[in-house]
The first five atom37 places (N, CA, C, CB, O) and aatype in JSON, in Angstrom:
{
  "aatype": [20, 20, 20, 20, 20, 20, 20, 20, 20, 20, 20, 20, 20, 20, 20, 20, 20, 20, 20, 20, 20, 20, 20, 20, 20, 20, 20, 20, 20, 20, 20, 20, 20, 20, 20, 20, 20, 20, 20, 20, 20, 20, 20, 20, 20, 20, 20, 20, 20, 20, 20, 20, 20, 20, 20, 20, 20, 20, 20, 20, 20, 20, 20, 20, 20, 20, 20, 20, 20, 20, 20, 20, 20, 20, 20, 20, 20, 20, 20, 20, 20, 20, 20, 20],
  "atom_mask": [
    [1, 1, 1, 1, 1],
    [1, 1, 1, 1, 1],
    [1, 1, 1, 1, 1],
    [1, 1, 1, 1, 1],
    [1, 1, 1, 1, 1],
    [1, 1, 1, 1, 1],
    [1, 1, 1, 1, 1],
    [1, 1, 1, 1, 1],
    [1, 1, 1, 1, 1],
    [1, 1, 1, 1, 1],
    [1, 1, 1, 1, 1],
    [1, 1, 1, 1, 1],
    [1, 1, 1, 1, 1],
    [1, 1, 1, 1, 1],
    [1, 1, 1, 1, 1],
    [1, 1, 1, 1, 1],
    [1, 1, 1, 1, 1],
    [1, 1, 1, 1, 1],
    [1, 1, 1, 1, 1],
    [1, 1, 1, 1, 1],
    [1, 1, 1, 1, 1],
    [1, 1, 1, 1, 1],
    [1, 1, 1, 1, 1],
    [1, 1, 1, 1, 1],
    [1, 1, 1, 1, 1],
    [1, 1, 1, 1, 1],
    [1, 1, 1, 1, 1],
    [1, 1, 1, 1, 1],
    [1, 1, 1, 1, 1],
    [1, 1, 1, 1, 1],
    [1, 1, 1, 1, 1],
    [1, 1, 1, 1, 1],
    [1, 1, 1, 1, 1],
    [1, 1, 1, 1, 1],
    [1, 1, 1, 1, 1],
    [1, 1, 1, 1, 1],
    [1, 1, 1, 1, 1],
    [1, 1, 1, 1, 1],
    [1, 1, 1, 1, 1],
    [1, 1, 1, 1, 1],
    [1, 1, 1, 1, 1],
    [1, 1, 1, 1, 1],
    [1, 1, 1, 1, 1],
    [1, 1, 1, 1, 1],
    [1, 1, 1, 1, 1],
    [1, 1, 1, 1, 1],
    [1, 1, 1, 1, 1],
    [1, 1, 1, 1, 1],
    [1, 1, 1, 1, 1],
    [1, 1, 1, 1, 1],
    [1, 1, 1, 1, 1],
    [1, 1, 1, 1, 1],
    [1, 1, 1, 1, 1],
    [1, 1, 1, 1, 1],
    [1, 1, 1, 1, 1],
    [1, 1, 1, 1, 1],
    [1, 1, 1, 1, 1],
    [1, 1, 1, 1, 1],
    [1, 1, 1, 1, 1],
    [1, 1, 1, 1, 1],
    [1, 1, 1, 1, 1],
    [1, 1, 1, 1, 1],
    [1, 1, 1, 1, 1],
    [1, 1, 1, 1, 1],
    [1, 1, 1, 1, 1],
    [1, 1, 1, 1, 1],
    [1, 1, 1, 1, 1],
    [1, 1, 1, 1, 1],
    [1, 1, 1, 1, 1],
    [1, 1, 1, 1, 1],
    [1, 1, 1, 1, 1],
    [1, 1, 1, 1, 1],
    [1, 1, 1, 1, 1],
    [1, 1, 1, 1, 1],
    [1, 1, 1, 1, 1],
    [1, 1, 1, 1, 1],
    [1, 1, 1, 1, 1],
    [1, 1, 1, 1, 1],
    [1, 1, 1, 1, 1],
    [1, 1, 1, 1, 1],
    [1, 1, 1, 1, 1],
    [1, 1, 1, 1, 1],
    [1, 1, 1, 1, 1],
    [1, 1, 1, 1, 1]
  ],
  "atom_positions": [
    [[0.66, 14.89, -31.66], [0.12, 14.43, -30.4], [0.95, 13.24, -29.91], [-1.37, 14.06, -30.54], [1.4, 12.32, -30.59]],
    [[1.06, 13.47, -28.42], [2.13, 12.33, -27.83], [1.14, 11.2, -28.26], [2.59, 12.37, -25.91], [0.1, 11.6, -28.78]],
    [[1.31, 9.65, -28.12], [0.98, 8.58, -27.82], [1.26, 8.36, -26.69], [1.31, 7.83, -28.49], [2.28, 8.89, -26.25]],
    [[0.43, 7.49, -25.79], [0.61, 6.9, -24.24], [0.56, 5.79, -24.56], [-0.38, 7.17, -23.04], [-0.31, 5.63, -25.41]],
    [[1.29, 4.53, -24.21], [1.26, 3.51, -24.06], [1.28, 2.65, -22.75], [1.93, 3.38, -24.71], [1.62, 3.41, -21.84]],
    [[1.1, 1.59, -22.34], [1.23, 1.2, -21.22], [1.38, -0.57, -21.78], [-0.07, 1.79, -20.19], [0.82, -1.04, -22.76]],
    [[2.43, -1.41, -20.68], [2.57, -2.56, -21.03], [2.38, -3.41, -19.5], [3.94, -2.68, -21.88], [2.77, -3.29, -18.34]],
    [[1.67, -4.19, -20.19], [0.92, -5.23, -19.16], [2.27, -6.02, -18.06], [-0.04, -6.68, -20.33], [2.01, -6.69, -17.06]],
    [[3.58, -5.74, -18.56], [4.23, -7.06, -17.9], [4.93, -5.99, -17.05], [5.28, -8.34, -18.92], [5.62, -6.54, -16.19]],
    [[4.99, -4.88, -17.01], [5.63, -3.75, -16.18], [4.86, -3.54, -15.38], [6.0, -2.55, -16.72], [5.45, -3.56, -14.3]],
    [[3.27, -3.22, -15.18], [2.46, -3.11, -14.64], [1.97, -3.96, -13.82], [1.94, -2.81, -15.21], [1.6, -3.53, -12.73]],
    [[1.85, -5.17, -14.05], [1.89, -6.97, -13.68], [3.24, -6.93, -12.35], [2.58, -8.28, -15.61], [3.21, -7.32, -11.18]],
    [[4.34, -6.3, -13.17], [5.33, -6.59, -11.89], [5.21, -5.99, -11.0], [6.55, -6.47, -11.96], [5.22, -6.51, -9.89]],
    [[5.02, -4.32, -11.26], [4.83, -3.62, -10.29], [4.11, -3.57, -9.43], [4.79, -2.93, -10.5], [4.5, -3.17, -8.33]],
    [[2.94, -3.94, -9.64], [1.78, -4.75, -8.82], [2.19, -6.19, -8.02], [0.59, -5.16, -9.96], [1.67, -6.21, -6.9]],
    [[2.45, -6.58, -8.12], [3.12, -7.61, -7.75], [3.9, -7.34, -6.62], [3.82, -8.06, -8.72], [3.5, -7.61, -5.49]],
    [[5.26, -6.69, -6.91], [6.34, -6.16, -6.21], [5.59, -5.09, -4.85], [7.38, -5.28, -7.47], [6.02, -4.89, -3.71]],
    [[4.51, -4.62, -5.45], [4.24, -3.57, -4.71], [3.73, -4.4, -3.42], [3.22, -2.5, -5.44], [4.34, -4.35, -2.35]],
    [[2.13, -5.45, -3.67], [1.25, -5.95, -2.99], [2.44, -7.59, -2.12], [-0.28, -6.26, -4.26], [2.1, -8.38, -1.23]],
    [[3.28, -7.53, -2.61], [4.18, -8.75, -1.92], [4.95, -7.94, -0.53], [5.6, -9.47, -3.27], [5.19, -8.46, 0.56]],
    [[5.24, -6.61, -0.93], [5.9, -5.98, -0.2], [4.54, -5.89, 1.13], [6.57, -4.58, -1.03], [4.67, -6.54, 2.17]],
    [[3.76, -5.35, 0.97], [3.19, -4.7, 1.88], [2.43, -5.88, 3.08], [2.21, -3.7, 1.07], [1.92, -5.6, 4.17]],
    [[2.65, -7.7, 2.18], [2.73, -8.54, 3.92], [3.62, -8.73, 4.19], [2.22, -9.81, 4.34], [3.75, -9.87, 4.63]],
    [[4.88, -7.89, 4.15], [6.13, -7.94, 4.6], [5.53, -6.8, 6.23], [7.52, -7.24, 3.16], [5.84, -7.02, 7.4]],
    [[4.75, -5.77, 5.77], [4.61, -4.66, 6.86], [3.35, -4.99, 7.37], [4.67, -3.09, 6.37], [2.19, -5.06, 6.96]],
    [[4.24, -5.26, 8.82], [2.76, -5.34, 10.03], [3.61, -5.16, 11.11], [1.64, -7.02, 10.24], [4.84, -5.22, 11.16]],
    [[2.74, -4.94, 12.03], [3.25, -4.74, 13.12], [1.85, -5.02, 14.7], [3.94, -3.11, 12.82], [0.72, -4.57, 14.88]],
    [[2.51, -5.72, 15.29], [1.34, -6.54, 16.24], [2.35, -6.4, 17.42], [0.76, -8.44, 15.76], [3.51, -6.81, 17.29]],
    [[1.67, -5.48, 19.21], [2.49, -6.09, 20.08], [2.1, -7.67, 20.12], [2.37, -5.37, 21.45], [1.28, -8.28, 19.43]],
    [[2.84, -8.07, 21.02], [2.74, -9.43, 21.47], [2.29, -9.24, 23.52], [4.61, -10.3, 20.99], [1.69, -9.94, 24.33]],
    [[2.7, -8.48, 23.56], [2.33, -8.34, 25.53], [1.59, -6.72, 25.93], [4.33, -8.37, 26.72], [2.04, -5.58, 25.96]],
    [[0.78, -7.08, 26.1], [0.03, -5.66, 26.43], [0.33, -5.54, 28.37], [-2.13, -5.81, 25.87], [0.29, -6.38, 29.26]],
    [[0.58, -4.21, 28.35], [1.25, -3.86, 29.74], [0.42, -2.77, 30.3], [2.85, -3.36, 29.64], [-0.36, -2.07, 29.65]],
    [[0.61, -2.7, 31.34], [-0.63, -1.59, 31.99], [0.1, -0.91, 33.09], [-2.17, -2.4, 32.74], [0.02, -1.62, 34.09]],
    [[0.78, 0.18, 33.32], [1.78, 1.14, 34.79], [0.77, 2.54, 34.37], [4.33, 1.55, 34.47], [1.04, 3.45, 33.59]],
    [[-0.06, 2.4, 34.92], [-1.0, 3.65, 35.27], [0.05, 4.67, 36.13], [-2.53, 3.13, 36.33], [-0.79, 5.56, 36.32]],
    [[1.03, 5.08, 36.65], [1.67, 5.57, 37.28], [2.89, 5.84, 36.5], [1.7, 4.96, 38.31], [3.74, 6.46, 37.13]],
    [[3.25, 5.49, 35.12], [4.67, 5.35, 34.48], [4.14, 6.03, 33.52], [5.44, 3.91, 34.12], [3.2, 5.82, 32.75]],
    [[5.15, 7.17, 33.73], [4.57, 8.12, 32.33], [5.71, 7.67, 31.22], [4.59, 10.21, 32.61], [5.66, 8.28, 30.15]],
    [[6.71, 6.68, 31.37], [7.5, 5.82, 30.05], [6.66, 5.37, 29.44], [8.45, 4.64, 30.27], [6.48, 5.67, 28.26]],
    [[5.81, 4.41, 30.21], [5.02, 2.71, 29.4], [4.01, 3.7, 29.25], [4.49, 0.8, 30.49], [3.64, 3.4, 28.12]],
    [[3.27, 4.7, 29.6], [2.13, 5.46, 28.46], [2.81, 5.85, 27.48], [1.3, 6.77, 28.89], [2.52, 5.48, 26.35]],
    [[3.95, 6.75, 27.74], [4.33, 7.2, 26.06], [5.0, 6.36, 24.81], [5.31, 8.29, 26.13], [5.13, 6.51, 23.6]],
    [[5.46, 5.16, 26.08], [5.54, 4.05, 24.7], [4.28, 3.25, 24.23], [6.61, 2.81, 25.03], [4.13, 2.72, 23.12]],
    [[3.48, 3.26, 25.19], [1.91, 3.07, 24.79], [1.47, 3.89, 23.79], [0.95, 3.33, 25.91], [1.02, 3.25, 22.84]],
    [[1.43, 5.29, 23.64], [0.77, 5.77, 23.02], [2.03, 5.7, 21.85], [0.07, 6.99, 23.63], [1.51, 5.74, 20.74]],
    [[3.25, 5.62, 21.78], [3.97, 5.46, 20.68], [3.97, 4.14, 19.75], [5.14, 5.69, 21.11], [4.49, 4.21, 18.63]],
    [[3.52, 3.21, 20.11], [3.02, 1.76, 19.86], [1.85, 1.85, 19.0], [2.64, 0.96, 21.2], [1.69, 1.25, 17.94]],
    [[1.04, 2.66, 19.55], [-0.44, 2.62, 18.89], [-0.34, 3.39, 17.91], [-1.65, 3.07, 19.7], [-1.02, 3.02, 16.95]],
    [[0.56, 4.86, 17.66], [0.66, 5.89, 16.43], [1.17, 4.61, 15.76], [1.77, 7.5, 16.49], [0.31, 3.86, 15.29]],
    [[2.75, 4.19, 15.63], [2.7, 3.15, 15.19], [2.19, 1.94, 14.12], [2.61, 3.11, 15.8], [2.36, 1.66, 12.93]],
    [[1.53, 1.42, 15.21], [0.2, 0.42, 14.52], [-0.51, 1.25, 13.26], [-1.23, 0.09, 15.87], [-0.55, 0.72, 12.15]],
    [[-1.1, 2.62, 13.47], [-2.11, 3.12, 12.81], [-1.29, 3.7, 11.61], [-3.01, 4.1, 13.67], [-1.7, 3.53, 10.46]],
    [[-0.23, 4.33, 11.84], [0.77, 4.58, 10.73], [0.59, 2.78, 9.55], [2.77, 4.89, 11.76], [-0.01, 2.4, 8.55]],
    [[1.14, 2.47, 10.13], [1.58, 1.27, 9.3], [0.14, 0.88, 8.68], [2.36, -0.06, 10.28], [0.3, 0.58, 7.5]],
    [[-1.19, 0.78, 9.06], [-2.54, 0.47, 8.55], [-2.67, 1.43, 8.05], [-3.61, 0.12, 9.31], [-3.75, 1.25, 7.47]],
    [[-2.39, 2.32, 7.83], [-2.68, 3.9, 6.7], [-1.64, 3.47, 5.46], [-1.99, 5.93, 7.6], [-1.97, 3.07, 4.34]],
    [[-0.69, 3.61, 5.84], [0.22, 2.81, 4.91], [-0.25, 1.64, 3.75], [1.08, 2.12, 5.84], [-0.46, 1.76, 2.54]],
    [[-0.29, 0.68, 4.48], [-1.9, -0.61, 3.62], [-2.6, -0.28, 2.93], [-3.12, -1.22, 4.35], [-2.87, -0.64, 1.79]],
    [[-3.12, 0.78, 3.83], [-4.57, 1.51, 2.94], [-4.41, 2.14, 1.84], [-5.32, 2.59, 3.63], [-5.05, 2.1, 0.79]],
    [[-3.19, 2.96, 2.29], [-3.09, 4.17, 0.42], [-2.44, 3.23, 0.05], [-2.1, 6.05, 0.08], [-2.98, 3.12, -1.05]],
    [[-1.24, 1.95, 0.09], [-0.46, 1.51, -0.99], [-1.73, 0.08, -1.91], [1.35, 0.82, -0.14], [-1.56, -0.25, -3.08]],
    [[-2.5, -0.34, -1.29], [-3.62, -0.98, -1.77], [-4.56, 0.43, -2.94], [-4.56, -1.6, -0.15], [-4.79, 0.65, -4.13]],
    [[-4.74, 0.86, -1.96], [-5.32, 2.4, -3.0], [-4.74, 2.76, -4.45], [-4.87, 3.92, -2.17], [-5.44, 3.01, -5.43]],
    [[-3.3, 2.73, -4.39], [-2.33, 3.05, -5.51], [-2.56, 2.0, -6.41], [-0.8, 3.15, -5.1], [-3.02, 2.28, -7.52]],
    [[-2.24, 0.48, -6.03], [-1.8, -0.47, -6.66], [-3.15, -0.2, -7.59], [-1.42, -1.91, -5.84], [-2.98, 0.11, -8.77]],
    [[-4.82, -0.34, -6.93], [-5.55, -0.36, -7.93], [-5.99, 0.98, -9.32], [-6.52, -0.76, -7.18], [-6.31, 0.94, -10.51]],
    [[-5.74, 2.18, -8.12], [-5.64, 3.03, -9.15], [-4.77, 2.89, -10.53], [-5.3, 4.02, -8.56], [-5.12, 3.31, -11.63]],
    [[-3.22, 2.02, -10.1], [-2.34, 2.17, -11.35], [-2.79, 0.8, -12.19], [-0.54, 2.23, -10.94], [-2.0, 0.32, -13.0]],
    [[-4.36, 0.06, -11.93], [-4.63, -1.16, -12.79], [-5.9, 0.0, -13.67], [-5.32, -2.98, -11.72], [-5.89, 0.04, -14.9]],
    [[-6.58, 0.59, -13.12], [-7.47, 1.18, -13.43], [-6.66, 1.9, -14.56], [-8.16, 1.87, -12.35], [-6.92, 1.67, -15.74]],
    [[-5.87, 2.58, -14.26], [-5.11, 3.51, -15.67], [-4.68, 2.98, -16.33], [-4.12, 4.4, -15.66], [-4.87, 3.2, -17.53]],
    [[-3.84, 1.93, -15.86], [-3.63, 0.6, -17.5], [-4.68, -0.02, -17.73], [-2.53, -0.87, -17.4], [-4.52, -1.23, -17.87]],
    [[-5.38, 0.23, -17.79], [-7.08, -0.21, -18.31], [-7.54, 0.49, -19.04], [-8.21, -0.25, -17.39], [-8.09, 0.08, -20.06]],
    [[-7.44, 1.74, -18.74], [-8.26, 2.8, -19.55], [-6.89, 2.91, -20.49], [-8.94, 4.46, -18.6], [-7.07, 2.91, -21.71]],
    [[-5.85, 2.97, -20.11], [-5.05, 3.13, -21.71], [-5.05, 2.16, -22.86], [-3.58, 3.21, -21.54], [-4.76, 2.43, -24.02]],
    [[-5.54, 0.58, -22.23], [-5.33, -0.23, -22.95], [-6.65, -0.57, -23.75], [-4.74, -1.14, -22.27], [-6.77, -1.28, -24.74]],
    [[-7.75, 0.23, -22.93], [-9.33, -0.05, -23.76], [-9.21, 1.5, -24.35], [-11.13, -0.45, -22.51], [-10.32, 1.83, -24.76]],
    [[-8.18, 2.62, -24.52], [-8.2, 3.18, -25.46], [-7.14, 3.2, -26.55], [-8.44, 4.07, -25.05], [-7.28, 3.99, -27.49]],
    [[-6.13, 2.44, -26.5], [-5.77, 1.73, -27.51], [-6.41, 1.0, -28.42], [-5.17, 1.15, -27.18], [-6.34, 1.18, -29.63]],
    [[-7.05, 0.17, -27.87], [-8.22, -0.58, -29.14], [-8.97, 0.04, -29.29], [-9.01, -1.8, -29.01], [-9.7, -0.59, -30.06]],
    [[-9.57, 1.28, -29.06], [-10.23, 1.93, -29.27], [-9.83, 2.41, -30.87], [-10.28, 2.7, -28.2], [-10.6, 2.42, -31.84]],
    [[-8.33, 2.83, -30.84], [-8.03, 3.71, -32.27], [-7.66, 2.61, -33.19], [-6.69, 4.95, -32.21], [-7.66, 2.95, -34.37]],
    [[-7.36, 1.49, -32.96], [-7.11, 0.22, -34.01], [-8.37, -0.09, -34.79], [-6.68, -1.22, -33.2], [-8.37, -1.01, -35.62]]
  ]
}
């Protein structure tokens, strides 16, 4: 039978590396514009807002990951002491 191991200072970084990265990604206009008549500034309107929501989905699953991959070095490491 394989052994699984997992080490706290790889996991520690990666977490780290991961959650430092992600207030690097945002994205905020700064001037909200309104040409009811300009079918450009709607489709960069509506390309602005996919955008925005992309990048907050993004947040969401890489926050999602980071804890799932603490949760699994958890359970490997409370079943390690488990067999000691």
């Amino acid at each position: 039978m394989t052994e699984i191991s997992t080490n706290q200072g790889v996991v520690s970084d990666l977490t780290m590396q991961f959650t430092s990265s992600l207030s690097d990604v945002s994205f905020s206009t700064k001037k909200s514009f309104s040409f009811s008549q300009s079918s450009a500034a709607s489709g960069l309107k509506s390309s602005l807002t996919s955008l925005s929501s992309s990048i907050s989905n993004f947040e969401s699953y890489a926050s999602s990951d980071v804890k799932k991959l603490m949760t699994i070095h958890q359970a490997i490491e409370k079943a390690e002491r488990g067999k000691n």
